Amino acid sequence: MFRTALRNVLAHKGRLLMTTLAVMLGTAFVAGTLVFTDTLGSALRSQNSKSYTDIAVTVSDREAVLRGYDHGSKAHTGPTLTEDTRKAVAALPGVADVRGVVSGFAGIADKKGALIGNGFSTTGTNYVPGADGTDPRYPLVEGRGPKNAGEIALDARTAEKGGYKVGDTVRVAVNGPVMELKLTGTLRTNDPRVVAGGSLAAFDSATAQQLYLSQGRFGELDVKAKPGTDDSALLAAVKQTVPHGNNLDTRTGRELADEQDRMIQQGTKGMSTALLVFAGIALFVGIFIIANTFTMLVAQRTKELALLRAIGASRKQITRSVKIEAALVGLTASVAGLVAGIGIAAGLQALLNGPLEANLPDGPLVIAPSTVIAALAVGVLVTLVAAWLPARRASRVAPVAAMSSAEQPATQKSLVVRNTIGLVFALAGAAGLAAGASSKEVKLVGAGAGALLIGVFVLTPLLSRPLIALFAPLLRGLYGTPGRLAKENAIRNPRRTAATASALTIGVTLITALTVVGASVNKAVDKATASDLKADFTVTMQNYSMLSPEVAAQIAKAPGVSAMSVERTVPVTTGGNSANGSHGADGSDGSDGPDGSDTEWLTAVDAATIDQLATVKVKEGAADALKQGKLLVSSGSSGRSRYKVGDTLAVTYPDGTKGSLTVGGVLESSTSLAGIVAPDAVVGPHAVPGTGPNRVLVKGTDGPTEKLKQALRDATGGNPLIAVKGEKDIKAENRQIVTSILNMMYGLLGMSVVIAVLGVVNTMAMSVFERRREIGMLRAIGLDRLGIRRMVRLESLLIALFGGLVGVVLGIVVAWAGLRTLADTFKGITTEVPPLQVLGFLLAAAVVGLLAALWPAHRAAKLDILGAIKSE
């Protein structure tokens, strides 16, 4: 039977080509993902290891590091790392050197004033020269490091992007006024934030301390040991030397490197998992193609299988023979897929480091044994699973079938069983979707969607006849006999049509669902922005840290400003509230410590002007509560608030001052004002000293004009890190985020669509081979080659449209249920079905059908009439 299986594979290698390609593409996706993520992880870990080669022990001040990157962090409460601390550690036996490090955000403007890089990766640090005048962390490319407050060094890529050369004046800002500094040199760095497209600005240590912390203070001390010094012993000595406090973290360089390695491993694992999900979708689509191919091969070999049964082959032997064929196909495709996957990983690495300028760390391709085993196992297993039902059908061919060349039709019992199972799954899935949408339970919606998809796939043969029949009048009217024949051929074998269409349905379902969700989220955010935000412009930091304290006063003096309000987030510690007890921000106990205290976040605004800049709708209590010095609390999407009017909160402010705040009203749900809203005049003076607001809302005398926008930019000194956004900018930014996510999803789903196209090609090609005699008879009675080509193309078009139509409907239903779970996140979200895009998907399905039929149609038209008629 093994020789029989091998002979059958070789005899039908042309008909198995598309199946092999489908398995190969899916396996290549899996192998490419594993090789790429393993390679990236290895390179990142190697780079990380180099970063800690000269660090024996590191002491980090968590609060100082946080403050360097977020000027709105809480006031410092623990011991600090000072120059005296650095000198004390440097005096320890076995210490060769101690480097004091300061870091935070720093925005670099190009020569047009625009920010280089993105706000979250604009890194600033101190340049610490050694005895040779260079900092080993940042090798010089050109020039020298900065020595005083008027100088700066940049990483070479940022300098190149900005068009800067050594000696030029560079405009730099943190969260305050823009500084104009002389560029003294360019550097190299392996900081992952910079490598990923950010920027690095290096100041002298005194300037960095002044910008990020305070004079003489460091965020981190990196200790270099003398040769032969034991790191563990040095760690113990350093711990005894530095001040004791919960904010100080002392570890060996090896421990820190190991922690970074674990973070890298988790990150690459998360990336790998996400990509493998889409690889799984592609392989799932491939299952339909494989099953369809083997089903058709079994049907075409009915006489051969019956003869084998007649001469003594058992059912098990027939089943085993088909499974061996599947295993050989799967193994061949998997090996090819593994090779292709390695090529994809290498190409992706070159693409990211080349045209896309991602600048990922270089390293050799990592082809782990587990990757090879996984790729081969997945390909073979998927092929065997897909061929299981065809193998069972093959074993049921009766010996008497050797006297007939006709395909054995499905029994009535099997059809009833199939439709019953499909109906049960579909109803259960619909019930799950409805229940999940009602309870806003994501897992229930996911389970319901899965059950519904399975049910519809099982019912697809039953659905194919009525849905395809909808197009019959149009086809007859436009194409006459070829159109009528195409319709009859499409519904002749519903199972085959269903399997072919289902592969396309999966891709269309997912793409439609993503598109509807994206359109709905965009519409909800746009509506909320328009209705809840009255301000003409908002002024924020591009990295969403806090603005400098003087920004509000600068904006107030800008020409054309009629009203403005700061909006700052202030953390307070509460000891409970007099009426309701203590609650966390999420409605839980929110306990932060053993004393049972809670942390609440207050949104502080200007009470006198906020109603001109944001929608303030009070459903309970006093509308002017803020002007009375009281709180307004948001009711949230549930329509309820944790606090009632009259409740009193005993609070401790960030500066340590104690006070009490009274709830004066309950707000309706809003996107611009949420949580607990307080008057800035009451809580602002108790914020962390030296910090400013999160954003400033501005209303213009003449509305949102470009003149006012420029005036606000000028008032803030043209700081490249400060963004001035109007309603259109906010909407465009939100849409860009959604669009970027959708485009990435579309790209990852592209492989499954390609495999679905291969399935249509495969089905049509094998169908042409199966109907050679029929096509020959049609030619003999007068149907010309154009009519044959048109018949095959229209049949393929009908199958593709059927799959696309089912996919669109399923996608909309699944998206509706999924959107209901987002009702708490997006105010007033509704299901928005973009008609042009949905029609575009159907049109794309039609194009897929027509393109997939080009080769089979050409092949059918070229058949020799007499040879086709004589064929069996």
JSON list of N, CA, C and O in Angstrom, two decimals, residues 845-871:
[
{"chain": "A", "resi": 845, "resn": "ALA", "atom": "N", "xyz": [-13.50, 39.89, -4.06]},
{"chain": "A", "resi": 845, "resn": "ALA", "atom": "CA", "xyz": [-13.79, 38.45, -4.15]},
{"chain": "A", "resi": 845, "resn": "ALA", "atom": "C", "xyz": [-14.09, 38.06, -5.59]},
{"chain": "A", "resi": 845, "resn": "ALA", "atom": "O", "xyz": [-13.65, 37.01, -6.07]},
{"chain": "A", "resi": 846, "resn": "ALA", "atom": "N", "xyz": [-14.84, 38.93, -6.30]},
{"chain": "A", "resi": 846, "resn": "ALA", "atom": "CA", "xyz": [-15.16, 38.65, -7.70]},
{"chain": "A", "resi": 846, "resn": "ALA", "atom": "C", "xyz": [-13.90, 38.64, -8.56]},
{"chain": "A", "resi": 846, "resn": "ALA", "atom": "O", "xyz": [-13.72, 37.76, -9.42]},
{"chain": "A", "resi": 847, "resn": "VAL", "atom": "N", "xyz": [-13.01, 39.59, -8.31]},
{"chain": "A", "resi": 847, "resn": "VAL", "atom": "CA", "xyz": [-11.75, 39.65, -9.05]},
{"chain": "A", "resi": 847, "resn": "VAL", "atom": "C", "xyz": [-10.91, 38.41, -8.77]},
{"chain": "A", "resi": 847, "resn": "VAL", "atom": "O", "xyz": [-10.30, 37.84, -9.68]},
{"chain": "A", "resi": 848, "resn": "VAL", "atom": "N", "xyz": [-10.89, 38.00, -7.49]},
{"chain": "A", "resi": 848, "resn": "VAL", "atom": "CA", "xyz": [-10.17, 36.77, -7.13]},
{"chain": "A", "resi": 848, "resn": "VAL", "atom": "C", "xyz": [-10.70, 35.59, -7.92]},
{"chain": "A", "resi": 848, "resn": "VAL", "atom": "O", "xyz": [-9.93, 34.78, -8.45]},
{"chain": "A", "resi": 849, "resn": "GLY", "atom": "N", "xyz": [-12.04, 35.48, -7.98]},
{"chain": "A", "resi": 849, "resn": "GLY", "atom": "CA", "xyz": [-12.63, 34.38, -8.73]},
{"chain": "A", "resi": 849, "resn": "GLY", "atom": "C", "xyz": [-12.26, 34.39, -10.20]},
{"chain": "A", "resi": 849, "resn": "GLY", "atom": "O", "xyz": [-11.95, 33.34, -10.79]},
{"chain": "A", "resi": 850, "resn": "LEU", "atom": "N", "xyz": [-12.28, 35.57, -10.80]},
{"chain": "A", "resi": 850, "resn": "LEU", "atom": "CA", "xyz": [-11.97, 35.66, -12.23]},
{"chain": "A", "resi": 850, "resn": "LEU", "atom": "C", "xyz": [-10.49, 35.36, -12.49]},
{"chain": "A", "resi": 850, "resn": "LEU", "atom": "O", "xyz": [-10.15, 34.65, -13.44]},
{"chain": "A", "resi": 851, "resn": "LEU", "atom": "N", "xyz": [-9.61, 35.92, -11.66]},
{"chain": "A", "resi": 851, "resn": "LEU", "atom": "CA", "xyz": [-8.18, 35.67, -11.85]},
{"chain": "A", "resi": 851, "resn": "LEU", "atom": "C", "xyz": [-7.82, 34.20, -11.62]},
{"chain": "A", "resi": 851, "resn": "LEU", "atom": "O", "xyz": [-7.00, 33.63, -12.34]},
{"chain": "A", "resi": 852, "resn": "ALA", "atom": "N", "xyz": [-8.46, 33.60, -10.61]},
{"chain": "A", "resi": 852, "resn": "ALA", "atom": "CA", "xyz": [-8.17, 32.20, -10.31]},
{"chain": "A", "resi": 852, "resn": "ALA", "atom": "C", "xyz": [-8.59, 31.27, -11.42]},
{"chain": "A", "resi": 852, "resn": "ALA", "atom": "O", "xyz": [-8.07, 30.16, -11.54]},
{"chain": "A", "resi": 853, "resn": "ALA", "atom": "N", "xyz": [-9.53, 31.71, -12.25]},
{"chain": "A", "resi": 853, "resn": "ALA", "atom": "CA", "xyz": [-10.05, 30.85, -13.31]},
{"chain": "A", "resi": 853, "resn": "ALA", "atom": "C", "xyz": [-9.30, 31.01, -14.63]},
{"chain": "A", "resi": 853, "resn": "ALA", "atom": "O", "xyz": [-9.61, 30.29, -15.59]},
{"chain": "A", "resi": 854, "resn": "LEU", "atom": "N", "xyz": [-8.36, 31.95, -14.70]},
{"chain": "A", "resi": 854, "resn": "LEU", "atom": "CA", "xyz": [-7.70, 32.21, -15.99]},
{"chain": "A", "resi": 854, "resn": "LEU", "atom": "C", "xyz": [-7.02, 30.96, -16.53]},
{"chain": "A", "resi": 854, "resn": "LEU", "atom": "O", "xyz": [-7.22, 30.57, -17.69]},
{"chain": "A", "resi": 855, "resn": "TRP", "atom": "N", "xyz": [-6.19, 30.32, -15.72]},
{"chain": "A", "resi": 855, "resn": "TRP", "atom": "CA", "xyz": [-5.47, 29.13, -16.19]},
{"chain": "A", "resi": 855, "resn": "TRP", "atom": "C", "xyz": [-6.40, 27.95, -16.41]},
{"chain": "A", "resi": 855, "resn": "TRP", "atom": "O", "xyz": [-6.35, 27.32, -17.48]},
{"chain": "A", "resi": 856, "resn": "PRO", "atom": "N", "xyz": [-7.29, 27.61, -15.47]},
{"chain": "A", "resi": 856, "resn": "PRO", "atom": "CA", "xyz": [-8.21, 26.49, -15.73]},
{"chain": "A", "resi": 856, "resn": "PRO", "atom": "C", "xyz": [-9.09, 26.73, -16.97]},
{"chain": "A", "resi": 856, "resn": "PRO", "atom": "O", "xyz": [-9.36, 25.79, -17.73]},
{"chain": "A", "resi": 857, "resn": "ALA", "atom": "N", "xyz": [-9.54, 27.99, -17.16]},
{"chain": "A", "resi": 857, "resn": "ALA", "atom": "CA", "xyz": [-10.39, 28.29, -18.32]},
{"chain": "A", "resi": 857, "resn": "ALA", "atom": "C", "xyz": [-9.62, 28.12, -19.62]},
{"chain": "A", "resi": 857, "resn": "ALA", "atom": "O", "xyz": [-10.13, 27.56, -20.61]},
{"chain": "A", "resi": 858, "resn": "HIS", "atom": "N", "xyz": [-8.37, 28.59, -19.62]},
{"chain": "A", "resi": 858, "resn": "HIS", "atom": "CA", "xyz": [-7.53, 28.44, -20.81]},
{"chain": "A", "resi": 858, "resn": "HIS", "atom": "C", "xyz": [-7.29, 26.96, -21.10]},
{"chain": "A", "resi": 858, "resn": "HIS", "atom": "O", "xyz": [-7.34, 26.52, -22.25]},
{"chain": "A", "resi": 859, "resn": "ARG", "atom": "N", "xyz": [-7.05, 26.20, -20.04]},
{"chain": "A", "resi": 859, "resn": "ARG", "atom": "CA", "xyz": [-6.79, 24.77, -20.19]},
{"chain": "A", "resi": 859, "resn": "ARG", "atom": "C", "xyz": [-8.02, 24.04, -20.73]},
{"chain": "A", "resi": 859, "resn": "ARG", "atom": "O", "xyz": [-7.92, 23.16, -21.60]},
{"chain": "A", "resi": 860, "resn": "ALA", "atom": "N", "xyz": [-9.21, 24.44, -20.24]},
{"chain": "A", "resi": 860, "resn": "ALA", "atom": "CA", "xyz": [-10.45, 23.80, -20.69]},
{"chain": "A", "resi": 860, "resn": "ALA", "atom": "C", "xyz": [-10.70, 24.09, -22.17]},
{"chain": "A", "resi": 860, "resn": "ALA", "atom": "O", "xyz": [-11.13, 23.21, -22.93]},
{"chain": "A", "resi": 861, "resn": "ALA", "atom": "N", "xyz": [-10.43, 25.34, -22.57]},
{"chain": "A", "resi": 861, "resn": "ALA", "atom": "CA", "xyz": [-10.69, 25.72, -23.97]},
{"chain": "A", "resi": 861, "resn": "ALA", "atom": "C", "xyz": [-9.73, 25.03, -24.93]},
{"chain": "A", "resi": 861, "resn": "ALA", "atom": "O", "xyz": [-10.05, 24.86, -26.12]},
{"chain": "A", "resi": 862, "resn": "LYS", "atom": "N", "xyz": [-8.56, 24.62, -24.47]},
{"chain": "A", "resi": 862, "resn": "LYS", "atom": "CA", "xyz": [-7.56, 24.00, -25.33]},
{"chain": "A", "resi": 862, "resn": "LYS", "atom": "C", "xyz": [-7.71, 22.48, -25.44]},
{"chain": "A", "resi": 862, "resn": "LYS", "atom": "O", "xyz": [-6.95, 21.84, -26.15]},
{"chain": "A", "resi": 863, "resn": "LEU", "atom": "N", "xyz": [-8.66, 21.88, -24.73]},
{"chain": "A", "resi": 863, "resn": "LEU", "atom": "CA", "xyz": [-8.83, 20.42, -24.76]},
{"chain": "A", "resi": 863, "resn": "LEU", "atom": "C", "xyz": [-9.16, 19.95, -26.18]},
{"chain": "A", "resi": 863, "resn": "LEU", "atom": "O", "xyz": [-9.96, 20.56, -26.89]},
{"chain": "A", "resi": 864, "resn": "ASP", "atom": "N", "xyz": [-8.53, 18.84, -26.56]},
{"chain": "A", "resi": 864, "resn": "ASP", "atom": "CA", "xyz": [-8.84, 18.22, -27.86]},
{"chain": "A", "resi": 864, "resn": "ASP", "atom": "C", "xyz": [-10.22, 17.57, -27.78]},
{"chain": "A", "resi": 864, "resn": "ASP", "atom": "O", "xyz": [-10.51, 16.80, -26.85]},
{"chain": "A", "resi": 865, "resn": "ILE", "atom": "N", "xyz": [-11.10, 17.89, -28.72]},
{"chain": "A", "resi": 865, "resn": "ILE", "atom": "CA", "xyz": [-12.50, 17.45, -28.64]},
{"chain": "A", "resi": 865, "resn": "ILE", "atom": "C", "xyz": [-12.59, 15.93, -28.62]},
{"chain": "A", "resi": 865, "resn": "ILE", "atom": "O", "xyz": [-13.22, 15.34, -27.72]},
{"chain": "A", "resi": 866, "resn": "LEU", "atom": "N", "xyz": [-11.97, 15.25, -29.58]},
{"chain": "A", "resi": 866, "resn": "LEU", "atom": "CA", "xyz": [-12.10, 13.80, -29.66]},
{"chain": "A", "resi": 866, "resn": "LEU", "atom": "C", "xyz": [-11.42, 13.11, -28.49]},
{"chain": "A", "resi": 866, "resn": "LEU", "atom": "O", "xyz": [-11.95, 12.14, -27.92]},
{"chain": "A", "resi": 867, "resn": "GLY", "atom": "N", "xyz": [-10.24, 13.61, -28.13]},
{"chain": "A", "resi": 867, "resn": "GLY", "atom": "CA", "xyz": [-9.54, 13.02, -26.99]},
{"chain": "A", "resi": 867, "resn": "GLY", "atom": "C", "xyz": [-10.34, 13.17, -25.70]},
{"chain": "A", "resi": 867, "resn": "GLY", "atom": "O", "xyz": [-10.36, 12.26, -24.86]},
{"chain": "A", "resi": 868, "resn": "ALA", "atom": "N", "xyz": [-11.00, 14.31, -25.53]},
{"chain": "A", "resi": 868, "resn": "ALA", "atom": "CA", "xyz": [-11.79, 14.54, -24.32]},
{"chain": "A", "resi": 868, "resn": "ALA", "atom": "C", "xyz": [-13.00, 13.62, -24.29]},
{"chain": "A", "resi": 868, "resn": "ALA", "atom": "O", "xyz": [-13.38, 13.09, -23.24]},
{"chain": "A", "resi": 869, "resn": "ILE", "atom": "N", "xyz": [-13.65, 13.43, -25.44]},
{"chain": "A", "resi": 869, "resn": "ILE", "atom": "CA", "xyz": [-14.84, 12.58, -25.49]},
{"chain": "A", "resi": 869, "resn": "ILE", "atom": "C", "xyz": [-14.48, 11.13, -25.17]},
{"chain": "A", "resi": 869, "resn": "ILE", "atom": "O", "xyz": [-15.24, 10.41, -24.49]},
{"chain": "A", "resi": 870, "resn": "LYS", "atom": "N", "xyz": [-13.31, 10.67, -25.62]},
{"chain": "A", "resi": 870, "resn": "LYS", "atom": "CA", "xyz": [-12.91, 9.29, -25.38]},
{"chain": "A", "resi": 870, "resn": "LYS", "atom": "C", "xyz": [-12.47, 9.05, -23.94]},
{"chain": "A", "resi": 870, "resn": "LYS", "atom": "O", "xyz": [-12.38, 7.91, -23.51]},
{"chain": "A", "resi": 871, "resn": "SER", "atom": "N", "xyz": [-12.12, 10.13, -23.19]},
{"chain": "A", "resi": 871, "resn": "SER", "atom": "CA", "xyz": [-11.58, 9.95, -21.83]},
{"chain": "A", "resi": 871, "resn": "SER", "atom": "C", "xyz": [-12.62, 9.38, -20.89]},
{"chain": "A", "resi": 871, "resn": "SER", "atom": "O", "xyz": [-13.81, 9.58, -21.04]}
]
